[in-house]
Coordinates of C-alpha atoms in Angstrom, one line a residue:
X1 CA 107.3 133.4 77.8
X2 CA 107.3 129.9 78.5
X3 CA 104.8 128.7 81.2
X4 CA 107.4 127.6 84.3
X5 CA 104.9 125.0 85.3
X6 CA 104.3 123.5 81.3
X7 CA 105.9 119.8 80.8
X8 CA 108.2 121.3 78.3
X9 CA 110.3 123.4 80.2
X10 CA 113.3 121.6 80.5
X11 CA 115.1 121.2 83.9
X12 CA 118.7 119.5 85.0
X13 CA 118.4 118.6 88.5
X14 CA 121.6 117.6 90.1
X15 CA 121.3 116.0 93.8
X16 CA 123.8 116.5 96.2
X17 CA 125.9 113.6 97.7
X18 CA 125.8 113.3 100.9
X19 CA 122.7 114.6 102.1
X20 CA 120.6 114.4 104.6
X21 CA 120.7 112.0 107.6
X22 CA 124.3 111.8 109.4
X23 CA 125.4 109.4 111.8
X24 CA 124.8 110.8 115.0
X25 CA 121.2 111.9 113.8
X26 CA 120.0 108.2 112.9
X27 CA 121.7 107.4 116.4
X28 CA 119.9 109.6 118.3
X29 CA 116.7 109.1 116.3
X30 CA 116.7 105.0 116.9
X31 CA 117.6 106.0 120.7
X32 CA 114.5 107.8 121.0
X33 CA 112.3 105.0 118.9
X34 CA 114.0 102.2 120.7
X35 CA 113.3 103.6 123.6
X36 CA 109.4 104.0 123.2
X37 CA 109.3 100.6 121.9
X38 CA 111.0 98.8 125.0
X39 CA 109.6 101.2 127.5
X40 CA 106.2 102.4 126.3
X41 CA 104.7 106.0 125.8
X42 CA 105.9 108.6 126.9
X43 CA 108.7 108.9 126.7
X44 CA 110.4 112.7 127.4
X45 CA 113.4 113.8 125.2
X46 CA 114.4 117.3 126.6
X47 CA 115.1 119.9 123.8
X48 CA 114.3 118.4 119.8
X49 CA 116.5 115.6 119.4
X50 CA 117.2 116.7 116.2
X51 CA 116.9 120.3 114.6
X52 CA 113.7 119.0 112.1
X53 CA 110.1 119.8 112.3
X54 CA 109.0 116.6 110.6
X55 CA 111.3 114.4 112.3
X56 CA 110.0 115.8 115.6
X57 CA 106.1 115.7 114.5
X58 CA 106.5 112.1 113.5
X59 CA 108.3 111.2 117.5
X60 CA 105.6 113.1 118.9
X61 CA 103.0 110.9 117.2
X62 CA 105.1 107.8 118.4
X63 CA 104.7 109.2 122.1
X64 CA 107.5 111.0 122.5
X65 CA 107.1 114.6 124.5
X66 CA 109.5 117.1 124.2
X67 CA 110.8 119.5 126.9
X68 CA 113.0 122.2 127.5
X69 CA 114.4 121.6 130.9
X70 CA 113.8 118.5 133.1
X71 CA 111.7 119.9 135.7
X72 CA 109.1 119.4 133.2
X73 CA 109.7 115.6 133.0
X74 CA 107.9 112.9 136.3
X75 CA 110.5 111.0 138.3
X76 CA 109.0 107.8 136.4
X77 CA 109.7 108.3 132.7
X78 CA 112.2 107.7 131.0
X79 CA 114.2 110.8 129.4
X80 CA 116.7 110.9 126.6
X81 CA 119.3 113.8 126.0
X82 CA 119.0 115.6 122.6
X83 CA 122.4 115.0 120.0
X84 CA 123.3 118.3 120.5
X85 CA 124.5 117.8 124.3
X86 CA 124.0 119.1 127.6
X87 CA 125.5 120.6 130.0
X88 CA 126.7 118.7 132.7
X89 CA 124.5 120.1 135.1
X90 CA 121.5 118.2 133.3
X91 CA 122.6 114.9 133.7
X92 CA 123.7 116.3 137.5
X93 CA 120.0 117.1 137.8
X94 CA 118.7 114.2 136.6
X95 CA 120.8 111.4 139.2
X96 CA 119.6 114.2 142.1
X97 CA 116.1 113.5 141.0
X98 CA 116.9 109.7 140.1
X99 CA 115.4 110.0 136.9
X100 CA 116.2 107.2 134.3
X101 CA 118.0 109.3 131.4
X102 CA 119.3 108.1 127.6
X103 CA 122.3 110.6 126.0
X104 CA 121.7 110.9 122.4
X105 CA 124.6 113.6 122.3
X106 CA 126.2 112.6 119.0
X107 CA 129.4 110.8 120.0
X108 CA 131.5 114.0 117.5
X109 CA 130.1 116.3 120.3
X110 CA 131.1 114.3 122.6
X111 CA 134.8 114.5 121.7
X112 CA 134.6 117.9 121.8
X113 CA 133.7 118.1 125.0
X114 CA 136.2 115.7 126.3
X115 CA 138.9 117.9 124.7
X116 CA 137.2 121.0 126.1
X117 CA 138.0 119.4 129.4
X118 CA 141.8 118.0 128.6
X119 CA 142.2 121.4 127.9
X120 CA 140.6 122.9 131.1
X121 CA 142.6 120.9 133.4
X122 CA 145.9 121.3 131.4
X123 CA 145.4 124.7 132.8
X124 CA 144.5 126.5 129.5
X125 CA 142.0 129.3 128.8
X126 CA 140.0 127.9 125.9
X127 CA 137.8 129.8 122.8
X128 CA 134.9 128.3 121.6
X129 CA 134.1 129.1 117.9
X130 CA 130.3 128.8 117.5
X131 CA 126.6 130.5 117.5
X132 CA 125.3 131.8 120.8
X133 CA 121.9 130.6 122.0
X134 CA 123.0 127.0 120.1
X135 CA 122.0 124.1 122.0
X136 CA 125.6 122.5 121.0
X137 CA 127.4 125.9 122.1
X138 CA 125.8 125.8 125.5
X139 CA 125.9 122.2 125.9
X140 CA 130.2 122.3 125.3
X141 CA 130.4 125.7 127.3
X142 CA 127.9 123.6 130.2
X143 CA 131.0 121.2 130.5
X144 CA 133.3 123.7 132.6
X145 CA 132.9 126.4 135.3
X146 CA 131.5 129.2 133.9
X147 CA 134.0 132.0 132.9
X148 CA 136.5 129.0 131.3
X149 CA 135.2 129.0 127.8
X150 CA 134.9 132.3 125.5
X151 CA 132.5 132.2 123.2
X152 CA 133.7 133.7 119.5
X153 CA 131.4 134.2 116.3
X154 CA 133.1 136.3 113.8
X155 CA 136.5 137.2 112.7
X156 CA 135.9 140.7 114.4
X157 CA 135.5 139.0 117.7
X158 CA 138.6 137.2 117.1
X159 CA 140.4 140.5 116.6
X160 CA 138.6 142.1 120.1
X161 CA 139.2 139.1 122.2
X162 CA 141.9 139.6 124.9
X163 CA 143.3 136.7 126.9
X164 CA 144.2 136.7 130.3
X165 CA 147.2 134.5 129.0
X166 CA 148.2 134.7 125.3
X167 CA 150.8 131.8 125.8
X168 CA 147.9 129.5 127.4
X169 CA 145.3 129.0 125.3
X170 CA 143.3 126.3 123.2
X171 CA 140.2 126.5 120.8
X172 CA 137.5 124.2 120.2
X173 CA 134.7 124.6 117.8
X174 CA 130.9 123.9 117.2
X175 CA 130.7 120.5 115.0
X176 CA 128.3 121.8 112.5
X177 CA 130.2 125.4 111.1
X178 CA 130.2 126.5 108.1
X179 CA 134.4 125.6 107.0
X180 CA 135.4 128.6 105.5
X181 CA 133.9 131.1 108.4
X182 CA 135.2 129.1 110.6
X183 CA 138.7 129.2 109.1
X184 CA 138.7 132.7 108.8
X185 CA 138.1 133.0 112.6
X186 CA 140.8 130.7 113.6
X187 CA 143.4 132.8 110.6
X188 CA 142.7 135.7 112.8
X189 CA 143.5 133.7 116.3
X190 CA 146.5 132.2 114.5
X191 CA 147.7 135.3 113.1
X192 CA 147.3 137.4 116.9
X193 CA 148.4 134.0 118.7
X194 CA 151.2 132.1 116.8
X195 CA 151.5 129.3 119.4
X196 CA 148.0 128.4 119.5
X197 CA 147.6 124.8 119.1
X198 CA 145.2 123.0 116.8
X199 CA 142.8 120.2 118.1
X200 CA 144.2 116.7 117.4
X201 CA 141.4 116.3 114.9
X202 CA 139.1 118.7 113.2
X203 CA 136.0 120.0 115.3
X204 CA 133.9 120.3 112.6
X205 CA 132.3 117.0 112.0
X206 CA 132.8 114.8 108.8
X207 CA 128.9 115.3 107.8
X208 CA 129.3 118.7 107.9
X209 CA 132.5 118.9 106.1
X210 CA 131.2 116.7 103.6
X211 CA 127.6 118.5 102.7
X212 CA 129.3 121.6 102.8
X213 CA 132.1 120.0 99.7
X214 CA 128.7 118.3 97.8
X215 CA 126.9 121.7 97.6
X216 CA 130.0 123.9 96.3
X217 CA 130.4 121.2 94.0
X218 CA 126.8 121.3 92.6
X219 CA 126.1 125.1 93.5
X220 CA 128.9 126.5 90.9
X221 CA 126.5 125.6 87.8
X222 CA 123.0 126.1 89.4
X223 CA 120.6 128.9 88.9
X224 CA 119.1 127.8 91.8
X225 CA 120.0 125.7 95.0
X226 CA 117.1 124.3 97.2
X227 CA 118.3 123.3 100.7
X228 CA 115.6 120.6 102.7
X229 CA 116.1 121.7 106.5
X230 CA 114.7 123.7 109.4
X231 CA 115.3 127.2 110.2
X232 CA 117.1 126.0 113.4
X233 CA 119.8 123.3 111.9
X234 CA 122.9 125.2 111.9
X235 CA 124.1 122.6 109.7
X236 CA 120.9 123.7 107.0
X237 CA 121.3 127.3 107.1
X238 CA 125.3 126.7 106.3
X239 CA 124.4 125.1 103.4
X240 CA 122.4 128.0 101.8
X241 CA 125.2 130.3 103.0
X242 CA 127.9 128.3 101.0
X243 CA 125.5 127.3 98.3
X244 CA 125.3 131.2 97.6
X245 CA 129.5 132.0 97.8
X246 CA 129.9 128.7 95.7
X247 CA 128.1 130.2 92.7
X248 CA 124.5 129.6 92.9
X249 CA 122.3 132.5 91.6
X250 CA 119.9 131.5 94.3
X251 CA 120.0 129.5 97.2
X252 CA 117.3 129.2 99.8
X253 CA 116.4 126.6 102.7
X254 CA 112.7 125.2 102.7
X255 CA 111.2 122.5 104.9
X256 CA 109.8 120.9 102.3
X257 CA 108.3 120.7 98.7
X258 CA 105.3 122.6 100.3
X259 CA 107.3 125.6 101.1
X260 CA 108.5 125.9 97.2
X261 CA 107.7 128.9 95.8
X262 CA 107.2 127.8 91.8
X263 CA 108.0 131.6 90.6
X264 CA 111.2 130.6 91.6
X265 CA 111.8 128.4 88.9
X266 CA 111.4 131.1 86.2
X267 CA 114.5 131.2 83.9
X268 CA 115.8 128.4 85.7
X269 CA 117.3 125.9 84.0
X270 CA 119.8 123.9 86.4
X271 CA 119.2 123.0 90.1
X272 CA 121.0 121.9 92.8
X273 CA 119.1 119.8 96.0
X274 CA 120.6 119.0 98.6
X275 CA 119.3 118.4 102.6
X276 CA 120.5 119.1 106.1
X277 CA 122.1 116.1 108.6
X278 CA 118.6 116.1 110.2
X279 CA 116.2 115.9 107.1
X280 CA 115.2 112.9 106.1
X281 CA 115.6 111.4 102.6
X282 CA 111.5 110.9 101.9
X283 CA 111.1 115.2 102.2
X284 CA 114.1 114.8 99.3
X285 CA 111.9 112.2 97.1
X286 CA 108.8 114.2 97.6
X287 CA 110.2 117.3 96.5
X288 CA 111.8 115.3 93.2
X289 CA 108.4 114.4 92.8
X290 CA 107.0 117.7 93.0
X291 CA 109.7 118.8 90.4
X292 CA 109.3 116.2 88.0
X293 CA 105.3 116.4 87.8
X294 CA 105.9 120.3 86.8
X295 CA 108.9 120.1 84.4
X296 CA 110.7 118.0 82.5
X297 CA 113.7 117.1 84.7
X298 CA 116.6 115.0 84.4
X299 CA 117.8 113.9 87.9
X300 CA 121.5 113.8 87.8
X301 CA 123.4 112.5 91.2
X302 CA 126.5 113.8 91.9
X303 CA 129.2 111.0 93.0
X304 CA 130.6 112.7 96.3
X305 CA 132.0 111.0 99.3
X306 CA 129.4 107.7 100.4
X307 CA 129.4 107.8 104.5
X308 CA 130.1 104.0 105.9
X309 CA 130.1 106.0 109.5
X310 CA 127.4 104.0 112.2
X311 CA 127.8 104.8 116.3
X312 CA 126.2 102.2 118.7
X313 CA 123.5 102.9 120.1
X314 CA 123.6 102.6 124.4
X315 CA 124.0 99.0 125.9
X316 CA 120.2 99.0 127.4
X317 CA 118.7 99.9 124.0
X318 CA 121.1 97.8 121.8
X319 CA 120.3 94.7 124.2
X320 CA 116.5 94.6 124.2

């Protein structure tokens, strides 16, 4: 058998495009940098600002400390808002306490929420497709009275859920779902509730949508598909999931090259890499660089969609 790790065994690597970093990540990122270089360390970001180990390891180092609720930050700090948004009684909390505060909410969750509540006050009993315990879910579900949004994970749930008003209802989903799921989900809403009305533009964000199309694309033709991203990006672990239904033999998420398993690369001969919105591209050259010192590889990147997308960054951080 031929030795996995020998220079000769030949590998075709193909390289997703997009990957990693989206929009709203590098926004909330600067926020958070920006802000430790105008105001000093520390500076308090409640919740990870972004669903990455390294990303958050390297802040930390900066000065940043992260929290889970405010009562953990002082009164004289500042505190910035992670992308995934908050509920509104955080930012409530934070004016009672007069702390100065920085939303990093990623301005395609924001719009979610603002339809959320064009819906609520239109009278409308609205479903939210998403994962429960998500910082994003809770953050959009944070924006109304409790009891106004219903929280729906599968297609079975779709089928169980019973309206107190079939003729009055709306849907909004999670930014960072895996396309297909969610499309079976609203099928099943569709099919029980013919009137229900789609959002005036998709839910699911354009980084999402777009990772998800570079993976099926690469994943059809790959023995294996390696997927840079923590366990806790929604956005990662979709990728593995359609990785696998696109075709891949294998497809499994890792936080970087250290977590490779080399066994895995027995038999292989193509590979797909690709990384979550919040991984960022050096864990993606590092683990080329791991490949290429074991095998042979030819790097091939595909030519998907290149994102031109920027969002400003808050008027007190963009001026100093």
């Amino acid at each position: 058998m031929t030795d996995p790790a020998s220079p000769r065994h030949h590998l075709i690597v193909r390289l997703a495009t997009p990957r990693g970093f989206c929009a709203g990540v590098d926004r909330a990122i600067q926020i958070v940098e920006r802000a430790l270089e105008k105001y000093g360390a520390p500076v308090f970001v409640r919740h990870e600002i972004v669903h990455n180990r390294h990303v958050v390891e390297r802040l930390r180092a900066l000065g940043a400390v992260f929290v889970e609720e405010l009562d953990e930050c002082p009164t004289d700090r500042p505190v910035v808002f992670s992308a995934h948004g908050v509920p509104k009684s955080v930012p409530a909390e934070a004016r009672r306490r007069e702390l100065f505060y920085l939303d990093a909410t990623c301005p395609l969750v924001s719009k979610v929420h603002v339809e959320a509540e064009r819906h609520f006050a239109a009278g409308r009993q609205i479903v939210l497709i998403g994962h429960a315990g998500h910082p994003e879910v809770e953050g959009t579900m944070g924006q109304l009275p409790e009891g106004a949004v219903t929280l729906i994970e599968t297609p079975q749930d779709a089928e169980r859920f019973e309206p107190r008003d079939a003729a009055n209802l709306a849907y909004v989903t999670q930014t960072t779902l895996s396309l297909d799921d969610t499309a079976a989900i609203i099928g099943v809403l569709k099919r029980r509730f013919p009137g229900l009305p789609d959002p005036h533009k998709e839910d699911i964000c354009y980084a999402t949508t777009n990772r998800q199309e570079a993976v099926k694309r690469i994943a059809a033709d790959s023995d294996l598909v390696l997927v840079i991203g923590s366990p806790n990006s929604s956005n990662s672990v979709r990728l593995v999931e359609v990785a696998r239904r696109a075709g891949a033999r294998a497809a499994r998420l890792i936080d970087d090259a250290q977590a490779v398993d080399w066994t895995w690369f027995d038999g292989v001969s193509k590979i797909g890499i690709t990384a979550g919105a919040s991984a960022p591209e050096p864990l993606i050259e590092a683990l080329l660089a791991a490949i290429t010192e074991r095998f042979d590889a030819e790097v091939i990147e595909d030519s998907g969609a290149r994102e031109t997308v920027t969002f400003k960054l808050p008027r007190v951080l963009a001026e100093g």
